[in-house]
XYZ file of C-alpha atoms in Angstrom:
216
model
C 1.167 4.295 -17.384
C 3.379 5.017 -14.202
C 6.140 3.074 -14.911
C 6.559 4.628 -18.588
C 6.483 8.546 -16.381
C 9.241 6.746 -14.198
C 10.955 5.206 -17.187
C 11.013 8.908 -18.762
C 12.112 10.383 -15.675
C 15.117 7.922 -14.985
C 16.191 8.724 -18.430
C 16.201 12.061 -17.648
C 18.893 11.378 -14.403
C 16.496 10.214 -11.584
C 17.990 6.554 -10.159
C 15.789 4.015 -9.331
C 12.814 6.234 -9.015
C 9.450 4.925 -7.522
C 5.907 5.986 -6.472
C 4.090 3.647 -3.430
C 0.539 4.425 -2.120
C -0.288 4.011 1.274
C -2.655 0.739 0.315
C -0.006 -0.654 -0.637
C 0.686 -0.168 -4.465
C 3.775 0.267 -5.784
C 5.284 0.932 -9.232
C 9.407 1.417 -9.906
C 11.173 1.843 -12.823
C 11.660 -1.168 -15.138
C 15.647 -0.797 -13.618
C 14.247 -1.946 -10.903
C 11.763 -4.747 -11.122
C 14.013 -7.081 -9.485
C 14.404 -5.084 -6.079
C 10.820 -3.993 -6.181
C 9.631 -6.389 -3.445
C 12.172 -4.754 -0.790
C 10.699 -0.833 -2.193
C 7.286 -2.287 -0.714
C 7.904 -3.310 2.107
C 10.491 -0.142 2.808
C 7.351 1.932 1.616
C 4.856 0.307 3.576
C 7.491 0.650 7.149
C 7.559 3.989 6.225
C 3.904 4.964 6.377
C 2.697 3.360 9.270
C 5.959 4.690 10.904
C 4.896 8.146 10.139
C 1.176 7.015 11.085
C 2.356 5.661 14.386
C 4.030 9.043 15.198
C 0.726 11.075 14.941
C -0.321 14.317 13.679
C 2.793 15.684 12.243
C 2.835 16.856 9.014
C 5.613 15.390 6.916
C 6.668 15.659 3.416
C 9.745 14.889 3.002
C 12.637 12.590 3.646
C 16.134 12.213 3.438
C 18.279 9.098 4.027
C 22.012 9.846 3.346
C 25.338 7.686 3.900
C 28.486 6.749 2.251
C 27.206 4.031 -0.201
C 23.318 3.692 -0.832
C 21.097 7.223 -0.357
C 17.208 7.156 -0.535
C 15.377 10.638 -0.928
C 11.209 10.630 -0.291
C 8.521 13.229 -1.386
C 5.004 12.769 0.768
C 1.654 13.722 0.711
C -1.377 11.969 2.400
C -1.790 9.232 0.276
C 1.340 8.723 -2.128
C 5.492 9.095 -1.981
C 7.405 9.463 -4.649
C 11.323 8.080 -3.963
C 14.870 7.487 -5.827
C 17.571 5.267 -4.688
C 20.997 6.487 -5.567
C 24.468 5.869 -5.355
C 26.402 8.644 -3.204
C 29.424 9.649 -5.495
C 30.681 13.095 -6.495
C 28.213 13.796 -9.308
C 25.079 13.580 -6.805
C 23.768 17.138 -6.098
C 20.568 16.657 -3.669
C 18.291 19.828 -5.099
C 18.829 18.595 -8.597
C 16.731 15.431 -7.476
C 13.990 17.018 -4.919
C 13.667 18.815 -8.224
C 12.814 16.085 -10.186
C 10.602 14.697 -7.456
C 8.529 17.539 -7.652
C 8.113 17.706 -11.122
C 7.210 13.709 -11.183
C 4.581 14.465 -8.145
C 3.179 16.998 -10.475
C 2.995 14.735 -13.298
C 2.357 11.992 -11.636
C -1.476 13.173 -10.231
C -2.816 13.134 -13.981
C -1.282 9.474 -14.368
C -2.848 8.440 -11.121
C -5.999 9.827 -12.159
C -6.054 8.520 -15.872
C -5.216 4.883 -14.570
C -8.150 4.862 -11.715
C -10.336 6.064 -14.249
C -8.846 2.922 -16.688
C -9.457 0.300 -14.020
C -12.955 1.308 -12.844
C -14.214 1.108 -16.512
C -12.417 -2.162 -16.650
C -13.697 -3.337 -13.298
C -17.331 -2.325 -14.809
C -17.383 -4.220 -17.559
C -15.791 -7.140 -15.643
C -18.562 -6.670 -12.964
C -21.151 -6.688 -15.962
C -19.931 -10.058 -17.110
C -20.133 -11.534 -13.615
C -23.810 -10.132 -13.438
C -25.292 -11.613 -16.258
C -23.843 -15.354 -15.268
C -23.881 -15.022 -11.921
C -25.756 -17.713 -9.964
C -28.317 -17.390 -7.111
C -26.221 -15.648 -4.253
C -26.064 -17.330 -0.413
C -27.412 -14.548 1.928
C -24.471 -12.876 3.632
C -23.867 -13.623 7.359
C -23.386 -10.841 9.470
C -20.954 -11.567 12.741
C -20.511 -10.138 15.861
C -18.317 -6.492 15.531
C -16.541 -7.453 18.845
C -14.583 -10.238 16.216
C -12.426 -7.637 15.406
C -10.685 -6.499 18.752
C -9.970 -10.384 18.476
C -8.426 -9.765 15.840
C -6.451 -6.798 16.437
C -5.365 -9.038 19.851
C -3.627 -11.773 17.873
C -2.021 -9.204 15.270
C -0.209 -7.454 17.922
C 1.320 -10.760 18.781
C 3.225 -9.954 15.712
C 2.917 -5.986 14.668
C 3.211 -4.751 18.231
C 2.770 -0.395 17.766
C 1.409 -0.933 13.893
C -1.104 -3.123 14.950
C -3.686 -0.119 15.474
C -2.560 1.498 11.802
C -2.587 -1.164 9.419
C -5.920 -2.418 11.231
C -7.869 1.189 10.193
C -6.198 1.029 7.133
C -6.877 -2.385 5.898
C -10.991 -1.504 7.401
C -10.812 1.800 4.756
C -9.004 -0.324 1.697
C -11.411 -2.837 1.797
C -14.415 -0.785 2.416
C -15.420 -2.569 5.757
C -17.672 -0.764 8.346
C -17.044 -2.384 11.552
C -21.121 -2.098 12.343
C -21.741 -3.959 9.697
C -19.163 -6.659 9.911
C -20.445 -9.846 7.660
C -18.908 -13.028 7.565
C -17.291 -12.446 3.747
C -15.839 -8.919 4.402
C -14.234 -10.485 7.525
C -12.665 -13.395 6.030
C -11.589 -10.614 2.874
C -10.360 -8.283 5.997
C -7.830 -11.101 7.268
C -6.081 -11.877 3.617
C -5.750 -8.208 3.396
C -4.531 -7.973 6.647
C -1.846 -10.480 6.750
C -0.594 -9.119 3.149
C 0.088 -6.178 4.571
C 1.578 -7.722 7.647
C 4.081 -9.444 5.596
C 5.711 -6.611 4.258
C 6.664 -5.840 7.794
C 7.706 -9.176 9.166
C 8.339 -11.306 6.407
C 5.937 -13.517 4.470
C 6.093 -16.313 6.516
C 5.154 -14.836 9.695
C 2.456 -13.183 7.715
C 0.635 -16.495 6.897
C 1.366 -17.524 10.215
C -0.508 -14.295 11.344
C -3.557 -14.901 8.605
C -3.603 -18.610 10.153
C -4.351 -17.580 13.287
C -6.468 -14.690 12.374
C -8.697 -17.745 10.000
C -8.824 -19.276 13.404
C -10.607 -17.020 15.255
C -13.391 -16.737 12.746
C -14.463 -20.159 12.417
C-alpha cells in the first residue's frame, strides 16, 4: 500500500511525507493522519494554481521559512511532498533525493493498487448485476445546463472555476454531449467536494445547494 512506502520512507528520514493526485486522492504517512485534511486541500490549491497559470511545465517546488518548510515533486498527474521543520540538521538535496526515489517507487504502488481496486470494483459490479432490479431509462438534459453551472460556481471559485469544472467532467467520465440527468446530478457532488477543499466545507454545500437548484 502507499502509506506502508511512506511509512518506510519516513523511517528512513523523510518528515511528514505525502503523495496527492490531481482527482483528489491523497495518502500521508500514518504521522500524519490527523493533519491530512489541511495536505488536501493544500494539494488540491496547488494544482489548479499551476493549472490556472497555463502551459508551463513544472516539477518542482520549494516553500522555505524560519519554522515550517514544504518541498513538492510534480508530474502530470501526482506530487509527492514532505513537511519539515527548518533546524540545522535539514540539508534540502538529501530530501529531493528521497523524493525521487519515492516517485520511482511509488509508480509500481500506484499501479499495483489500481489494478487491486478494479478487480474489487468487478466483482462488486458482478454482485450488483445479478440483483439488480429493472433500471429507469436515463434522462438526457440539455448540455447548455452546464455553463449554468459553471455561472453559479464562479460565484464562489472565481479563476478555478474553469479547472476544477474540466477536471471534475474527466474524473467522472462525463461527456458534455451526452449530458444525462444522473451524471449531472453525480457531476455537482463531485463538484462541490472539490470546491470545498478550496473554500471551506460549508461554502461547498452552499455551492452544491445551489448547483442542485439549477437542475431541478
Amino acid at each position: 500500500m502507499a502509506q506502508d512506502l511512506l511509512n518506510r520512507f519516513e523511517k528512513k528520514g523523510l518528515s511528514c511525507p505525502f503523495i496527492a493526485s490531481k482527482t483528489g486522492g491523497v495518502v500521508v504517512a500514518s504521522s500524519a493522519e490527523s493533519i491530512k485534511n489541511e495536505i488536501a486541500q493544500m494539494t488540491t490549491v496547488i494544482f489548479e494554481t499551476i493549472g490556472a497559470v497555463g502551459d508551463i511545465d513544472i516539477d518542482k517546488i520549494e516553500i522555505l521559512t524560519d519554522t515550517k518548510s514544504l518541498v513538492l515533486a510534480l508530474d502530470q498527474e501526482n506530487l509527492m511532498g514532505s513537511l519539515f521543520e527548518q533546524t540545522e540538521g535539514v540539508i534540502i538535496d538529501d530530501i529531493w533525493s528521497s523524493l525521487k526515489e519515492l516517485k520511482e517507487q511509488s509508480a509500481g504502488v500506484a499501479v499495483a493498487e489500481e489494478k487491486e481496486v478494479k478487480e474489487v470494483k468487478e466483482v462488486k459490479e458482478k454482485k450488483v448485476e445479478e440483483k439488480k432490479p429493472e433500471e429507469k431509462p436515463k434522462v438526457q438534459i440539455d448540455a447548455s445546463i452546464l455553463d449554468n453551472m459553471k455561472d453559479t460556481m464562479k460565484d464562489y471559485l472565481g479563476d478555478f472555476t474553469e479547472r476544477i469544472f474540466k477536471n471534475q467532467l474527466k474524473a467522472q467520465r462525463i461527456k458534455a454531449e451526452e449530458l444525462y440527468d444522473d451524471d449531472a446530478r453525480r457531476l455537482v457532488f463531485a463538484l462541490g467536494k472539490a470546491a470545498g477543499m478550496i473554500i471551506g466545507p460549508s461554502k461547498g454545500r452552499d455551492m452544491t445547494n445551489k448547483l442542485l437548484e439549477i437542475l431541478k
